[in-house]
Amino acid sequence: MLNLLRKDFIALKSSLWIILLYLVVFSLAFIPKSEMSMYFVGIYTAFGSVILATMIDIKNHNHNFLVTLPVSRKQIVQAKYLSAMMYAIWGVLASYGIHWLVNLNYPELNKPNYSIMDILISIDMVLVLVSVYMPLFYALSRKGAAIINAVFMISLVILAQPVAIVMSMASEKGMINMPIIVVVSIGILVMFLASYFATSRLFTRKDL
């Protein structure tokens, strides 16, 4: 399992500049204009990293090679989900760090003081996206990956503002607090596990 995780990060090594570019571009695009910028920067960077990793797998025919090794297909999927969780945590924490620096150096932007709850919400959102994305990716793989990626990115752009409005309204009405976030997070983890089992089943049956 550890070697499968290392494989993902080694494959991404030459493309790290793209992930850093995501972080810079999304920060410049959202921080000056949106109160929800910490969410957007973290989520877009993390999910963009997931998409980049899956596209590298397709480009290099990694799955065709991995199934010839003495590892099960279930382990291959496990590694992909674990790496997706790591991308989620890294992207969100990087966004939080950038916003902390912005608050210190550019107080005139009047950015909110983000908390652990905001970090959890951002990670939860990435895990929801991954839970939907992974089964579709493994079901369609090379044939439909480009379409899936385009649909997800366009949807994220279109839904960004409506989601921000809904979250702002929920926060004002006191509907977002730590107990509720913990309960929702548990539900999302169950969804994430269900997605993993569905994806494992799809990949196990897939003819490569």
CSV table of C-alpha atoms in Angstrom, one decimal:
chain,number,residue,atom,x,y,z
A,1,MET,CA,0.0,0.0,0.0
A,2,LEU,CA,2.8,2.4,0.9
A,3,ASN,CA,4.5,1.7,-2.4
A,4,LEU,CA,1.2,2.5,-4.2
A,5,LEU,CA,1.0,5.8,-2.4
A,6,ARG,CA,4.6,6.6,-3.3
A,7,LYS,CA,3.8,5.8,-6.9
A,8,ASP,CA,1.2,8.5,-7.0
A,9,PHE,CA,3.4,11.1,-5.4
A,10,ILE,CA,6.4,10.2,-7.7
A,11,ALA,CA,4.1,10.4,-10.7
A,12,LEU,CA,3.0,13.9,-9.5
A,13,LYS,CA,6.5,15.1,-8.8
A,14,SER,CA,7.2,16.5,-12.2
A,15,SER,CA,3.8,18.2,-12.2
A,16,LEU,CA,4.0,19.9,-8.7
A,17,TRP,CA,4.4,23.2,-10.4
A,18,ILE,CA,0.9,22.8,-11.8
A,19,ILE,CA,-0.5,22.3,-8.3
A,20,LEU,CA,1.3,25.4,-7.1
A,21,LEU,CA,0.0,27.3,-10.1
A,22,TYR,CA,-3.5,26.2,-9.1
A,23,LEU,CA,-2.9,27.6,-5.6
A,24,VAL,CA,-1.6,31.0,-7.0
A,25,VAL,CA,-4.2,31.5,-9.6
A,26,PHE,CA,-7.1,30.6,-7.4
A,27,SER,CA,-5.7,32.8,-4.6
A,28,LEU,CA,-5.4,35.8,-6.9
A,29,ALA,CA,-8.9,35.1,-8.3
A,30,PHE,CA,-10.8,34.7,-5.1
A,31,ILE,CA,-9.0,36.3,-2.2
A,32,PRO,CA,-9.6,40.0,-3.2
A,33,LYS,CA,-13.3,39.4,-4.1
A,34,SER,CA,-14.9,36.7,-2.0
A,35,GLU,CA,-15.4,36.2,1.8
A,36,MET,CA,-15.6,32.5,1.0
A,37,SER,CA,-12.2,32.5,-0.7
A,38,MET,CA,-10.6,30.1,1.8
A,39,TYR,CA,-13.1,27.5,0.8
A,40,PHE,CA,-12.8,28.1,-2.9
A,41,VAL,CA,-9.0,28.2,-3.0
A,42,GLY,CA,-8.6,25.0,-0.9
A,43,ILE,CA,-11.3,23.0,-2.7
A,44,TYR,CA,-10.3,24.0,-6.2
A,45,THR,CA,-6.6,23.3,-5.5
A,46,ALA,CA,-7.3,20.0,-3.8
A,47,PHE,CA,-9.8,18.7,-6.4
A,48,GLY,CA,-7.6,20.0,-9.2
A,49,SER,CA,-4.8,17.8,-7.7
A,50,VAL,CA,-7.0,14.8,-7.7
A,51,ILE,CA,-7.9,15.3,-11.4
A,52,LEU,CA,-4.3,15.9,-12.3
A,53,ALA,CA,-3.3,12.6,-10.6
A,54,THR,CA,-6.0,10.6,-12.4
A,55,MET,CA,-5.1,12.1,-15.8
A,56,ILE,CA,-1.4,11.2,-15.2
A,57,ASP,CA,-2.6,7.6,-14.6
A,58,ILE,CA,-4.4,7.6,-17.9
A,59,LYS,CA,-1.6,9.2,-19.8
A,60,ASN,CA,1.0,6.8,-18.5
A,61,HIS,CA,-1.3,3.7,-18.6
A,62,ASN,CA,-0.5,3.2,-14.9
A,63,HIS,CA,-3.5,1.0,-14.2
A,64,ASN,CA,-2.6,-1.4,-17.0
A,65,PHE,CA,0.8,-1.8,-15.4
A,66,LEU,CA,-0.4,-2.0,-11.8
A,67,VAL,CA,-2.7,-4.9,-12.4
A,68,THR,CA,0.2,-7.0,-13.5
A,69,LEU,CA,1.9,-6.5,-10.1
A,70,PRO,CA,1.3,-8.7,-7.1
A,71,VAL,CA,-1.3,-6.3,-5.6
A,72,SER,CA,-5.0,-6.5,-5.7
A,73,ARG,CA,-7.2,-4.1,-7.6
A,74,LYS,CA,-8.9,-3.3,-4.2
A,75,GLN,CA,-5.5,-2.1,-2.9
A,76,ILE,CA,-5.0,0.1,-6.0
A,77,VAL,CA,-8.3,1.8,-5.4
A,78,GLN,CA,-7.5,2.1,-1.7
A,79,ALA,CA,-4.3,3.9,-2.5
A,80,LYS,CA,-6.1,6.3,-4.8
A,81,TYR,CA,-8.7,7.2,-2.2
A,82,LEU,CA,-6.0,7.7,0.5
A,83,SER,CA,-4.0,9.9,-1.8
A,84,ALA,CA,-7.2,11.9,-2.6
A,85,MET,CA,-7.6,12.5,1.2
A,86,MET,CA,-4.1,13.7,1.4
A,87,TYR,CA,-4.6,16.1,-1.5
A,88,ALA,CA,-7.7,17.4,0.3
A,89,ILE,CA,-5.9,18.0,3.5
A,90,TRP,CA,-2.9,19.6,1.8
A,91,GLY,CA,-5.0,21.9,-0.4
A,92,VAL,CA,-7.2,23.1,2.4
A,93,LEU,CA,-4.3,23.6,4.9
A,94,ALA,CA,-2.3,25.5,2.2
A,95,SER,CA,-5.4,27.7,1.6
A,96,TYR,CA,-5.7,28.3,5.3
A,97,GLY,CA,-2.0,29.2,5.6
A,98,ILE,CA,-2.3,31.7,2.7
A,99,HIS,CA,-5.3,33.4,4.2
A,100,TRP,CA,-3.6,33.6,7.6
A,101,LEU,CA,-0.7,35.4,5.9
A,102,VAL,CA,-3.1,37.7,4.0
A,103,ASN,CA,-4.8,38.6,7.3
A,104,LEU,CA,-1.5,39.5,8.8
A,105,ASN,CA,-0.1,41.5,5.9
A,106,TYR,CA,-3.2,42.9,4.2
A,107,PRO,CA,-5.8,43.7,6.9
A,108,GLU,CA,-7.5,46.2,4.6
A,109,LEU,CA,-9.0,43.2,2.7
A,110,ASN,CA,-11.1,42.5,5.8
A,111,LYS,CA,-10.9,38.7,5.4
A,112,PRO,CA,-12.7,36.7,8.1
A,113,ASN,CA,-10.8,34.9,10.8
A,114,TYR,CA,-11.1,31.3,9.6
A,115,SER,CA,-11.2,28.5,12.2
A,116,ILE,CA,-10.9,24.7,12.4
A,117,MET,CA,-14.6,24.5,11.5
A,118,ASP,CA,-13.9,26.2,8.2
A,119,ILE,CA,-11.0,23.7,7.6
A,120,LEU,CA,-13.4,20.8,8.3
A,121,ILE,CA,-16.1,22.2,6.0
A,122,SER,CA,-13.6,22.6,3.1
A,123,ILE,CA,-12.2,19.1,3.6
A,124,ASP,CA,-15.8,17.7,3.7
A,125,MET,CA,-16.6,19.4,0.4
A,126,VAL,CA,-13.6,17.9,-1.3
A,127,LEU,CA,-14.4,14.4,0.0
A,128,VAL,CA,-18.0,14.8,-1.4
A,129,LEU,CA,-16.6,15.7,-4.8
A,130,VAL,CA,-14.1,12.8,-4.7
A,131,SER,CA,-16.9,10.4,-3.6
A,132,VAL,CA,-18.8,11.3,-6.8
A,133,TYR,CA,-15.8,11.6,-9.1
A,134,MET,CA,-14.0,8.4,-8.4
A,135,PRO,CA,-16.7,5.9,-9.3
A,136,LEU,CA,-17.3,7.8,-12.6
A,137,PHE,CA,-13.6,7.9,-13.4
A,138,TYR,CA,-13.1,4.2,-12.8
A,139,ALA,CA,-16.3,3.3,-14.7
A,140,LEU,CA,-15.5,5.3,-17.8
A,141,SER,CA,-11.7,5.6,-17.4
A,142,ARG,CA,-9.8,6.6,-20.6
A,143,LYS,CA,-12.9,6.9,-22.8
A,144,GLY,CA,-14.7,9.4,-20.6
A,145,ALA,CA,-12.1,11.0,-18.3
A,146,ALA,CA,-11.7,14.2,-20.3
A,147,ILE,CA,-15.5,14.7,-20.4
A,148,ILE,CA,-15.9,14.0,-16.6
A,149,ASN,CA,-13.1,16.4,-15.7
A,150,ALA,CA,-14.6,19.1,-17.9
A,151,VAL,CA,-18.1,18.6,-16.5
A,152,PHE,CA,-16.8,18.7,-12.9
A,153,MET,CA,-14.7,21.9,-13.4
A,154,ILE,CA,-17.5,23.7,-15.2
A,155,SER,CA,-19.9,22.7,-12.5
A,156,LEU,CA,-17.6,24.0,-9.8
A,157,VAL,CA,-17.3,27.3,-11.5
A,158,ILE,CA,-21.0,27.6,-12.0
A,159,LEU,CA,-22.0,26.5,-8.5
A,160,ALA,CA,-19.4,28.5,-6.6
A,161,GLN,CA,-21.4,31.6,-6.1
A,162,PRO,CA,-24.8,29.9,-5.3
A,163,VAL,CA,-23.1,27.7,-2.7
A,164,ALA,CA,-21.3,30.7,-1.2
A,165,ILE,CA,-24.7,32.5,-0.8
A,166,VAL,CA,-26.3,29.4,0.8
A,167,MET,CA,-23.5,28.9,3.2
A,168,SER,CA,-23.5,32.6,4.1
A,169,MET,CA,-27.2,32.5,4.8
A,170,ALA,CA,-26.9,29.3,6.9
A,171,SER,CA,-24.1,30.9,8.9
A,172,GLU,CA,-26.1,34.0,9.6
A,173,LYS,CA,-29.0,31.8,10.9
A,174,GLY,CA,-26.7,29.8,13.2
A,175,MET,CA,-27.2,26.6,11.2
A,176,ILE,CA,-23.4,26.1,10.9
A,177,ASN,CA,-21.8,25.1,14.2
A,178,MET,CA,-19.3,22.5,15.4
A,179,PRO,CA,-21.8,19.8,16.5
A,180,ILE,CA,-23.6,20.0,13.2
A,181,ILE,CA,-20.3,20.0,11.2
A,182,VAL,CA,-19.1,16.9,13.2
A,183,VAL,CA,-22.4,15.0,12.4
A,184,VAL,CA,-22.2,16.0,8.8
A,185,SER,CA,-18.5,15.0,8.6
A,186,ILE,CA,-19.4,11.5,9.9
A,187,GLY,CA,-22.0,11.2,7.2
A,188,ILE,CA,-19.6,12.3,4.5
A,189,LEU,CA,-17.0,9.8,5.7
A,190,VAL,CA,-19.7,7.1,5.4
A,191,MET,CA,-20.4,8.3,1.9
A,192,PHE,CA,-16.7,8.3,1.1
A,193,LEU,CA,-16.4,4.7,2.3
A,194,ALA,CA,-19.5,3.7,0.3
A,195,SER,CA,-17.9,5.4,-2.8
A,196,TYR,CA,-14.7,3.4,-2.2
A,197,PHE,CA,-16.6,0.0,-2.1
A,198,ALA,CA,-18.5,1.0,-5.2
A,199,THR,CA,-15.3,2.0,-7.0
A,200,SER,CA,-13.5,-1.2,-5.9
A,201,ARG,CA,-16.4,-3.3,-7.3
A,202,LEU,CA,-16.3,-1.4,-10.6
A,203,PHE,CA,-12.6,-1.7,-11.0
A,204,THR,CA,-12.5,-5.4,-10.0
A,205,ARG,CA,-14.9,-6.2,-12.8
A,206,LYS,CA,-13.3,-3.9,-15.3
A,207,ASP,CA,-11.5,-5.6,-18.2
A,208,LEU,CA,-8.2,-3.8,-18.9
